[in-house]
mmCIF file of N, CA and C in Angstrom:
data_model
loop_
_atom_site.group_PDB
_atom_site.id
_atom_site.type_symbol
_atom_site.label_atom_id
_atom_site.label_comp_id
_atom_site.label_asym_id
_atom_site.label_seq_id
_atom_site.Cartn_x
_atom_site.Cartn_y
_atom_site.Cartn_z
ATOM 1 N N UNK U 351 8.008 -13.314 -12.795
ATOM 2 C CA UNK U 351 6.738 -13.277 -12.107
ATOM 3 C C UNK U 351 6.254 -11.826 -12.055
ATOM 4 N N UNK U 352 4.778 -11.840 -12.136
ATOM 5 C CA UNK U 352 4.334 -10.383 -12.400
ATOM 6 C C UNK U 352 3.587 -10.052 -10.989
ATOM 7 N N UNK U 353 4.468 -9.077 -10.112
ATOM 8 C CA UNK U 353 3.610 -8.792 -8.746
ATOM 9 C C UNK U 353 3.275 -7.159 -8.866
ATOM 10 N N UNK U 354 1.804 -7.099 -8.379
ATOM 11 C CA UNK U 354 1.099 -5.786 -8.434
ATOM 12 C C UNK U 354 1.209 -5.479 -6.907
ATOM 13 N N UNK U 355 1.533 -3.657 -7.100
ATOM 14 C CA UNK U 355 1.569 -3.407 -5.626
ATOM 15 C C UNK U 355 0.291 -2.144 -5.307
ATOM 16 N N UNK U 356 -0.655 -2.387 -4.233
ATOM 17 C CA UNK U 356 -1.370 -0.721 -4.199
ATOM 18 C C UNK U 356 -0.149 0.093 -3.906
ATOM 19 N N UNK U 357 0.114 0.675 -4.759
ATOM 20 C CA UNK U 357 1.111 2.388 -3.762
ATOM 21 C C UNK U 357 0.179 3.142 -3.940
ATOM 22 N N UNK U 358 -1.327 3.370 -4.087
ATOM 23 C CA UNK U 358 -2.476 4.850 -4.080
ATOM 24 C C UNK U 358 -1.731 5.748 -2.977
ATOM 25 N N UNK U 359 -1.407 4.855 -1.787
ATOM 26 C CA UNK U 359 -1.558 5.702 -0.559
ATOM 27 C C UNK U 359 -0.178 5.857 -0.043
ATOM 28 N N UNK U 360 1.146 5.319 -1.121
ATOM 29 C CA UNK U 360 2.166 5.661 -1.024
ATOM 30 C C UNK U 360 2.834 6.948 -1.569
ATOM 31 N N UNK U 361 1.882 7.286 -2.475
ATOM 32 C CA UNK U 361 2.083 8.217 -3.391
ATOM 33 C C UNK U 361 0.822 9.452 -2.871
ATOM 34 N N UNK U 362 1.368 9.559 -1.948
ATOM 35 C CA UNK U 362 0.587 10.745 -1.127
ATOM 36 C C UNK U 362 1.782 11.857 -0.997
ATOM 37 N N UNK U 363 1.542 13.304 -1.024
ATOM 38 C CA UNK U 363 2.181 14.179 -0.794
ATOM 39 C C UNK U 363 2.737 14.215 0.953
ATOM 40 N N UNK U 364 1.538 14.280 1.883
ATOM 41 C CA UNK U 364 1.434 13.804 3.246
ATOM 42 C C UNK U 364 1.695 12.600 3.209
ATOM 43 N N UNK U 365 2.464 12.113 4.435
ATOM 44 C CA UNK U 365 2.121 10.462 4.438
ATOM 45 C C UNK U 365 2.845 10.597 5.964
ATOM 46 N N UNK U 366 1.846 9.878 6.379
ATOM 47 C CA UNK U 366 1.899 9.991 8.272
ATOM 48 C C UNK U 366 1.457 8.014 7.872
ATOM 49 N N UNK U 367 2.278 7.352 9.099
ATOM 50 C CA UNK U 367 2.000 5.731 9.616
ATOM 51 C C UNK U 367 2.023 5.099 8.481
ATOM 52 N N UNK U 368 0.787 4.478 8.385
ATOM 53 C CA UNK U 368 0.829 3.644 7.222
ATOM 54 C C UNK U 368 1.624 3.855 5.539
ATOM 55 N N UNK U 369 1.120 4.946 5.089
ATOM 56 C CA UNK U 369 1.496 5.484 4.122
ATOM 57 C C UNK U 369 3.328 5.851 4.014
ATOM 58 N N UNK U 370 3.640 6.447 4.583
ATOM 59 C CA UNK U 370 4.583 6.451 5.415
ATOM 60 C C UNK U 370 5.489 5.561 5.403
ATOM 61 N N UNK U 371 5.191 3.822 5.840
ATOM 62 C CA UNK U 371 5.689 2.644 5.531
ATOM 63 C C UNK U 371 5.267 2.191 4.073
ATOM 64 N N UNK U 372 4.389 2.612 3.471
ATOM 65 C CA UNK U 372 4.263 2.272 2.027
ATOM 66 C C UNK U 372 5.387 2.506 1.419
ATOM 67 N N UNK U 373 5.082 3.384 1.350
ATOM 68 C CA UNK U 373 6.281 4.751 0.778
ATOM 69 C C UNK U 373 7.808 3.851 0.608
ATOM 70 N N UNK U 374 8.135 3.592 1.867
ATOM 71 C CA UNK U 374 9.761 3.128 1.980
ATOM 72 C C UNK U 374 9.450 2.245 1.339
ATOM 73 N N UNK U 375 8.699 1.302 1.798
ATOM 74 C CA UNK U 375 9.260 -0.191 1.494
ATOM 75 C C UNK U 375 9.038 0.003 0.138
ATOM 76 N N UNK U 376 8.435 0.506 -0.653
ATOM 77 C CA UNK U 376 8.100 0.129 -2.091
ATOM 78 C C UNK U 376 9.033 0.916 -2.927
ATOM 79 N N UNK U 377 9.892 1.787 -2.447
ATOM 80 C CA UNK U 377 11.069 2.272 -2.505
ATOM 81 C C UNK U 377 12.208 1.737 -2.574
ATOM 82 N N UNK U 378 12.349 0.948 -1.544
ATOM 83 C CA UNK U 378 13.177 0.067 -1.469
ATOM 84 C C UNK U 378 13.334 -1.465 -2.229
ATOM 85 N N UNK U 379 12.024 -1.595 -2.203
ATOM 86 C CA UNK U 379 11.928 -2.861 -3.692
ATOM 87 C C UNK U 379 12.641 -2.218 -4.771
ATOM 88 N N UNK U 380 11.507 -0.837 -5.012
ATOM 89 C CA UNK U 380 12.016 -0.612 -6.442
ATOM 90 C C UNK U 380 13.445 -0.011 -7.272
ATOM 91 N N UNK U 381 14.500 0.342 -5.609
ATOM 92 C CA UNK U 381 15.859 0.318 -5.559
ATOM 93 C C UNK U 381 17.026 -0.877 -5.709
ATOM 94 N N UNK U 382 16.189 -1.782 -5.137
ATOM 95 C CA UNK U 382 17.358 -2.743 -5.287
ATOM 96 C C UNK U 382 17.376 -3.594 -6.537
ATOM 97 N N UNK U 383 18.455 -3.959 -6.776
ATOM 98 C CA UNK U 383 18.991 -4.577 -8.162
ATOM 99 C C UNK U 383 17.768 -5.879 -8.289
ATOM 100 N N UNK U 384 17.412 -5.609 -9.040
ATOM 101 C CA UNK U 384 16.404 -6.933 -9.304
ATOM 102 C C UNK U 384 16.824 -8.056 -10.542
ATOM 103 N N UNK U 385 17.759 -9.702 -9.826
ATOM 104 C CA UNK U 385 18.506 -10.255 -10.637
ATOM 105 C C UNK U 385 17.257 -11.658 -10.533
ATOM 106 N N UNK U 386 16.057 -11.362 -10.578
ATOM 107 C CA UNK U 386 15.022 -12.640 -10.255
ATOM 108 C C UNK U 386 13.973 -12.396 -11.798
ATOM 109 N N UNK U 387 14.162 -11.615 -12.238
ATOM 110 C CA UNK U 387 13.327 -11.485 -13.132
ATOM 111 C C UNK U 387 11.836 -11.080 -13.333
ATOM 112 N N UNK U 388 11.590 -11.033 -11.766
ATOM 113 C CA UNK U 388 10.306 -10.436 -11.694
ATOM 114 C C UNK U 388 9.882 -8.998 -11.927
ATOM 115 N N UNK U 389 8.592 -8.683 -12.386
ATOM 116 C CA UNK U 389 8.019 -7.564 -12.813
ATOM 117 C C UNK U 389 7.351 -7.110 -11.412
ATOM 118 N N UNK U 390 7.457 -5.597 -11.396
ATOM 119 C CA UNK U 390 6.983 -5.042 -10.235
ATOM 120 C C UNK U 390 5.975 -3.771 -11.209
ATOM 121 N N UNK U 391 4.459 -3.802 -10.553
ATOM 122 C CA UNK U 391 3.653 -3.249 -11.573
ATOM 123 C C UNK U 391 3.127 -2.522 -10.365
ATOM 124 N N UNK U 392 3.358 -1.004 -9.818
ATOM 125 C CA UNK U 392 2.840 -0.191 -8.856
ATOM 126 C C UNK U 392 1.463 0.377 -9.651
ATOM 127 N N UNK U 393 0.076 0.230 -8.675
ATOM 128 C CA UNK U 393 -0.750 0.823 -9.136
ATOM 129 C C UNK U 393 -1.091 1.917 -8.000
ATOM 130 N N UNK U 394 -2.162 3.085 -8.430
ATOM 131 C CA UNK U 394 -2.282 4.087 -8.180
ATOM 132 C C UNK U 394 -3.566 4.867 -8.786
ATOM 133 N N UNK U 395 -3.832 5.452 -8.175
ATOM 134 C CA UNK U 395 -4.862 6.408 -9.136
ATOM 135 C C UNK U 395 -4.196 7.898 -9.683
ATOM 136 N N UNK U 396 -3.665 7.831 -9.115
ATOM 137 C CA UNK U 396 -2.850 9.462 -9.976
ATOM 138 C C UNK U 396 -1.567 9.064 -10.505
ATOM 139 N N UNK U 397 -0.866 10.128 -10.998
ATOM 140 C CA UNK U 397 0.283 9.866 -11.815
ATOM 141 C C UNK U 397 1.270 9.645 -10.693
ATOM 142 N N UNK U 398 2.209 8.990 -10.784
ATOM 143 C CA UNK U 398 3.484 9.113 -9.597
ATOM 144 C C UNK U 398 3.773 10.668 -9.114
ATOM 145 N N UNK U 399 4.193 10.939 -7.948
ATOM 146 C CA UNK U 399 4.981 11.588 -7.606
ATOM 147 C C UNK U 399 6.470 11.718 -8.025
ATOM 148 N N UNK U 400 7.179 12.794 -8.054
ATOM 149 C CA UNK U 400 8.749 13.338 -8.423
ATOM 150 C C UNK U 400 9.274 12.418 -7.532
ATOM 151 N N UNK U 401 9.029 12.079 -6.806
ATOM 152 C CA UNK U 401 10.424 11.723 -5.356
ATOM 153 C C UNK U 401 10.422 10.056 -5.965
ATOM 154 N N UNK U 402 9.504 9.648 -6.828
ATOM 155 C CA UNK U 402 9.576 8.259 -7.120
ATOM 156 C C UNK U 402 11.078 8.334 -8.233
ATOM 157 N N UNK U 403 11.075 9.261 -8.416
ATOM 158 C CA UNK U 403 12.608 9.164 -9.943
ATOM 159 C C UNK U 403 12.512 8.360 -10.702
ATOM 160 N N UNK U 404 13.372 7.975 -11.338
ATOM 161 C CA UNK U 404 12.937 7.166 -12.667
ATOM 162 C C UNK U 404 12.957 6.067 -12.409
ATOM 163 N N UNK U 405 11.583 5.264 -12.799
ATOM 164 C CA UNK U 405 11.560 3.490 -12.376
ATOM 165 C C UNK U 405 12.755 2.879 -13.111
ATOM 166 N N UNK U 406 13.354 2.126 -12.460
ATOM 167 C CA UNK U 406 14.157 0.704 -13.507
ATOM 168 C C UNK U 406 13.267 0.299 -14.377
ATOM 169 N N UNK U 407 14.120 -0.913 -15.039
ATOM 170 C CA UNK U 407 12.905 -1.297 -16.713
ATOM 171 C C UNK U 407 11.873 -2.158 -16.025
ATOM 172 N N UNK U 408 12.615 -2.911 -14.785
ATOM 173 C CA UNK U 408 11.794 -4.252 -14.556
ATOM 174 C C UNK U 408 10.332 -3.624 -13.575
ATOM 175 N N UNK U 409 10.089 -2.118 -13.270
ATOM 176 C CA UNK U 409 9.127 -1.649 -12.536
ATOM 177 C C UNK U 409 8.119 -0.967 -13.391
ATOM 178 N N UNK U 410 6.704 -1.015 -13.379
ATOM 179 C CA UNK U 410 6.063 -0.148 -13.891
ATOM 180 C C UNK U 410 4.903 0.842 -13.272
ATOM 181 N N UNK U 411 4.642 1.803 -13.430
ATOM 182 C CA UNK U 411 3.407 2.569 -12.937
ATOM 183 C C UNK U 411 1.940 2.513 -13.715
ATOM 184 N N UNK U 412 1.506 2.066 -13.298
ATOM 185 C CA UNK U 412 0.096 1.542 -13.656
ATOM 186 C C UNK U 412 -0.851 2.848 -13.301
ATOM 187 N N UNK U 413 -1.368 3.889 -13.614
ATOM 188 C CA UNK U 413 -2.434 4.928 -13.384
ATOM 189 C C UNK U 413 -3.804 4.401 -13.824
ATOM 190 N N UNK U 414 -4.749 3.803 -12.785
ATOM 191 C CA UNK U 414 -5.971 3.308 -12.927
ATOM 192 C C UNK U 414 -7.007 4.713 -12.585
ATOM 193 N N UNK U 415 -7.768 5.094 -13.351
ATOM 194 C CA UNK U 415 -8.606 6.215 -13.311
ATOM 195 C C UNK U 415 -9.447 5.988 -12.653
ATOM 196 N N UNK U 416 -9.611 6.769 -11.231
ATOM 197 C CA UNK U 416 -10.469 6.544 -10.096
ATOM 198 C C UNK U 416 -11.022 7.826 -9.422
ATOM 199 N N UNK U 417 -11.886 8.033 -9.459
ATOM 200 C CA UNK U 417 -12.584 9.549 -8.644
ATOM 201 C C UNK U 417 -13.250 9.076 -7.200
ATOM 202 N N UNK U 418 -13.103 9.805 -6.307
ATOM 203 C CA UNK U 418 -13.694 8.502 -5.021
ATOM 204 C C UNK U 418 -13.534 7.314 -4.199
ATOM 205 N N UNK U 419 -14.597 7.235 -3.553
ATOM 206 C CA UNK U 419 -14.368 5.544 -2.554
ATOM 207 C C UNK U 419 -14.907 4.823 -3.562
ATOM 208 N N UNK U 420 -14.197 3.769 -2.878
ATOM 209 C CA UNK U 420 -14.386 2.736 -3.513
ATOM 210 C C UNK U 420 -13.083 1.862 -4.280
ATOM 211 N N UNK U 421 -11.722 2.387 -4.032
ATOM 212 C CA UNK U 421 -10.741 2.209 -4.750
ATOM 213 C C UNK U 421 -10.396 1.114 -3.966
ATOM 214 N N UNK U 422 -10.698 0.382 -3.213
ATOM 215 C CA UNK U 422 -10.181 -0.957 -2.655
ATOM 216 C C UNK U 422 -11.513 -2.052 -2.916
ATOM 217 N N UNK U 423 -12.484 -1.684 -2.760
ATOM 218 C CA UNK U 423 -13.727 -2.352 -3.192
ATOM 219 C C UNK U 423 -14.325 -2.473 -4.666
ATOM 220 N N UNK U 424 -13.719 -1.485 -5.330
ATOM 221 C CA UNK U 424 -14.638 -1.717 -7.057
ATOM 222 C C UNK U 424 -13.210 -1.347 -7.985
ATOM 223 N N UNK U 425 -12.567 0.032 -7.608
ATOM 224 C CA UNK U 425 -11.243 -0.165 -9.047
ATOM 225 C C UNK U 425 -10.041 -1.384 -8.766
ATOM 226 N N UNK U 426 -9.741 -1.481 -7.405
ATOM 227 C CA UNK U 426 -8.568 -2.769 -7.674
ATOM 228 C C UNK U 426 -9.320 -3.845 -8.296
ATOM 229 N N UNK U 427 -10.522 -4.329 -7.820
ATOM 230 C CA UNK U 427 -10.873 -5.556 -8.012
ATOM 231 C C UNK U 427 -11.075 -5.970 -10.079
ATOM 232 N N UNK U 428 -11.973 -4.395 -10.247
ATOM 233 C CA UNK U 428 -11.672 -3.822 -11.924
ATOM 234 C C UNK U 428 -10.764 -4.981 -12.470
ATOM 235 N N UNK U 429 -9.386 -3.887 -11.739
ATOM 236 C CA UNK U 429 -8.016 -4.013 -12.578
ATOM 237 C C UNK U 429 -7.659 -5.621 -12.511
ATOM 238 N N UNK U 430 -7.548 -5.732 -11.741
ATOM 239 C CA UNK U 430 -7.058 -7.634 -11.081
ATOM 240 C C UNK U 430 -7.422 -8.309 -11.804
ATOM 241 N N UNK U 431 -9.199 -8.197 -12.122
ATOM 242 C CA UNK U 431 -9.770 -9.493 -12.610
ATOM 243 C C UNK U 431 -9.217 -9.723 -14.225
ATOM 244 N N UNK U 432 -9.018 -8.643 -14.593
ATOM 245 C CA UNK U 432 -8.544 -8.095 -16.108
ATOM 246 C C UNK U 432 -6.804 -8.494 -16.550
ATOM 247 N N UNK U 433 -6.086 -8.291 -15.419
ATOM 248 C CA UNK U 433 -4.843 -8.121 -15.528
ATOM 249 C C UNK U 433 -3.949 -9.784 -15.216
ATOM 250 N N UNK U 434 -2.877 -9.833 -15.085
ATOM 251 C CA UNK U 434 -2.655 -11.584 -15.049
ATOM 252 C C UNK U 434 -1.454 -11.089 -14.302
ATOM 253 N N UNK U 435 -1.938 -11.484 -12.537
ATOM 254 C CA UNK U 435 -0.766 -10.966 -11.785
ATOM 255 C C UNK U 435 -0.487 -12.236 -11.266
ATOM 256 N N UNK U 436 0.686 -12.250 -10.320
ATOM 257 C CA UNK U 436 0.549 -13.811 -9.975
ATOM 258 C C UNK U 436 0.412 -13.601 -8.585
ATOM 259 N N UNK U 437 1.099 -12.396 -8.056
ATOM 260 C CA UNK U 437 0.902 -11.712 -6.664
ATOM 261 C C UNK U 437 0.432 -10.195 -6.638
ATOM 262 N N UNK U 438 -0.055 -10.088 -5.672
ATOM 263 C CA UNK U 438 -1.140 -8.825 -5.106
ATOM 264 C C UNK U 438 -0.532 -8.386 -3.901
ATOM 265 N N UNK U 439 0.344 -7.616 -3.684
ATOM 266 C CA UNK U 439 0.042 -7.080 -2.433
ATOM 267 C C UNK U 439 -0.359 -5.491 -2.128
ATOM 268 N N UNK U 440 -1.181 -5.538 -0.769
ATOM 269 C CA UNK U 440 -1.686 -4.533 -0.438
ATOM 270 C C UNK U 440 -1.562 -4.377 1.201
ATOM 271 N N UNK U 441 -0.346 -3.022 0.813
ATOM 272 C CA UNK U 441 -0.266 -1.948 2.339
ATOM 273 C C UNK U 441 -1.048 -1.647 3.432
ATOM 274 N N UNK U 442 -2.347 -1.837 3.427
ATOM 275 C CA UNK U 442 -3.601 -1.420 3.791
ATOM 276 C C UNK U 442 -4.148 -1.895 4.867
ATOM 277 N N UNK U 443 -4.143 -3.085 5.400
ATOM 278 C CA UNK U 443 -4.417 -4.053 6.473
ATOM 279 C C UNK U 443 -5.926 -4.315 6.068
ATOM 280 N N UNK U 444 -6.210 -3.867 4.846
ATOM 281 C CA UNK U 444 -7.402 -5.003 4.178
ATOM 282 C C UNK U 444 -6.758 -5.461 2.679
ATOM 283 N N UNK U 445 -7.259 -6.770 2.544
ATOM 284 C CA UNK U 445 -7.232 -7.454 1.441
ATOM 285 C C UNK U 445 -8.691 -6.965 -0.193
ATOM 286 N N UNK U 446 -7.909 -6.429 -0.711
ATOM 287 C CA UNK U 446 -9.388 -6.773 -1.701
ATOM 288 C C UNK U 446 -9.479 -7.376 -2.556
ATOM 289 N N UNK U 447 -10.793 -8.067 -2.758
ATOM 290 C CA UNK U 447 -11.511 -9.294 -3.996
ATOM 291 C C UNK U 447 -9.993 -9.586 -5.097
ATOM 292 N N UNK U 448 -10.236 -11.058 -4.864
ATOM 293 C CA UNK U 448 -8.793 -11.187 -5.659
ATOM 294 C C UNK U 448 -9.330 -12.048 -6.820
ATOM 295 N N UNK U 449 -8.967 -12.352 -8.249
ATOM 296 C CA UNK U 449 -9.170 -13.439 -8.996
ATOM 297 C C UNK U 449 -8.679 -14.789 -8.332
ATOM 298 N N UNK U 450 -8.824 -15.504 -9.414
ATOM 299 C CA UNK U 450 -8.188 -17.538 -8.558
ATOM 300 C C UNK U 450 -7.023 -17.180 -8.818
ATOM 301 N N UNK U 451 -6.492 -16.797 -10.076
ATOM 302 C CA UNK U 451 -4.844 -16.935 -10.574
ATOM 303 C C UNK U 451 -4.113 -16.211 -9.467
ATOM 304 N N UNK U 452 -4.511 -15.377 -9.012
ATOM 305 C CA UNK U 452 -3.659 -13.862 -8.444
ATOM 306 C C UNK U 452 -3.642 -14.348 -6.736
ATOM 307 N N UNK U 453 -2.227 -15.057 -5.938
ATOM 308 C CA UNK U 453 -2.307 -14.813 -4.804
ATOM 309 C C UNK U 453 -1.972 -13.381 -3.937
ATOM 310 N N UNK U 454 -2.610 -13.524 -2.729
ATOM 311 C CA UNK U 454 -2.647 -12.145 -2.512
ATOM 312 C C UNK U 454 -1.563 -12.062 -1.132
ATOM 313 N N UNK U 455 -1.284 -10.835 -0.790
ATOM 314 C CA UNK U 455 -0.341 -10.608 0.757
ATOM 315 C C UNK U 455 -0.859 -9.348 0.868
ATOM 316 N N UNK U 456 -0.940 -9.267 2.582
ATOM 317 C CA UNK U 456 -1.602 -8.070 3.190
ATOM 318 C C UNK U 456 -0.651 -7.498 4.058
ATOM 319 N N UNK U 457 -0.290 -6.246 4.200
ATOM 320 C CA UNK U 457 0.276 -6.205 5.786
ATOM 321 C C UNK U 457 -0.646 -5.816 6.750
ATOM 322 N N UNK U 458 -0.827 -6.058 7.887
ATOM 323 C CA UNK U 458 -1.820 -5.492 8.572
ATOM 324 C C UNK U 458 -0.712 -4.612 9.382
ATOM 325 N N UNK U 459 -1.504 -3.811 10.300
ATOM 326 C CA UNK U 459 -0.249 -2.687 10.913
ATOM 327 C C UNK U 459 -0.663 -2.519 12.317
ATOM 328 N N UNK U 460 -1.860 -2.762 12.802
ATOM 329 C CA UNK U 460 -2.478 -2.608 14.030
ATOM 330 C C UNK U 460 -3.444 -3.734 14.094
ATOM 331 N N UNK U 461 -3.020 -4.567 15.418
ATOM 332 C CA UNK U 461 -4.802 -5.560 15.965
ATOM 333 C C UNK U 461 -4.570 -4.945 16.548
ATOM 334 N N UNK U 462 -4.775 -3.844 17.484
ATOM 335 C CA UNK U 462 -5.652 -3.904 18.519
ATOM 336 C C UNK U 462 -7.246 -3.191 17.978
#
């Protein structure tokens, strides 16, 4: 199964709260032994950061060319409609525009 992850905001030099929890958890996916066969496809607008080290085979870094806002409203949606994911998730506590094929997961981090 092919799941896309936003890390834009994991792959921050700073990373305070949210980012912060990006960071680990997608770390921690991309550490543990993966015996399921699924593809893990991190997207981003810049190149990875050093502290990411070398992906396993079953992970990839996706660099979507983005200048600006709009990277949750016009480049994910871009990439998605184009790409054949089967899951979407996004760190963010918003969801963005998904195709039919592609289910999506959000974390949210704060109601109040």
């Amino acid at each position: 199964m092919r799941i896309a992850i936003d890390a834009s905001r994991a792959n921050r030099g700073q990373r305070t709260g949210p980012a912060s929890y990006a960071f680990h958890v997608i770390r921690e996916l991309v550490n543990r032994k993966q015996e399921t066969g699924n593809q893990l496809v991190l997207l981003a607008a810049e190149d990875p950061l050093p502290e990411w080290g070398t992906l396993p085979p079953n992970v990839s870094w996706k660099k979507l060319r983005w200048v600006g806002p709009g990277w949750t409203s016009l480049r994910l949606p871009l990439h998605l409609g184009r790409a054949k994911y089967v899951v979407f998730w996004q760190l963010t506590s918003s969801l963005t525009y998904l195709p039919r094929q592609t289910r999506g997961v959000v974390t949210v981090h704060d109601l109040a």
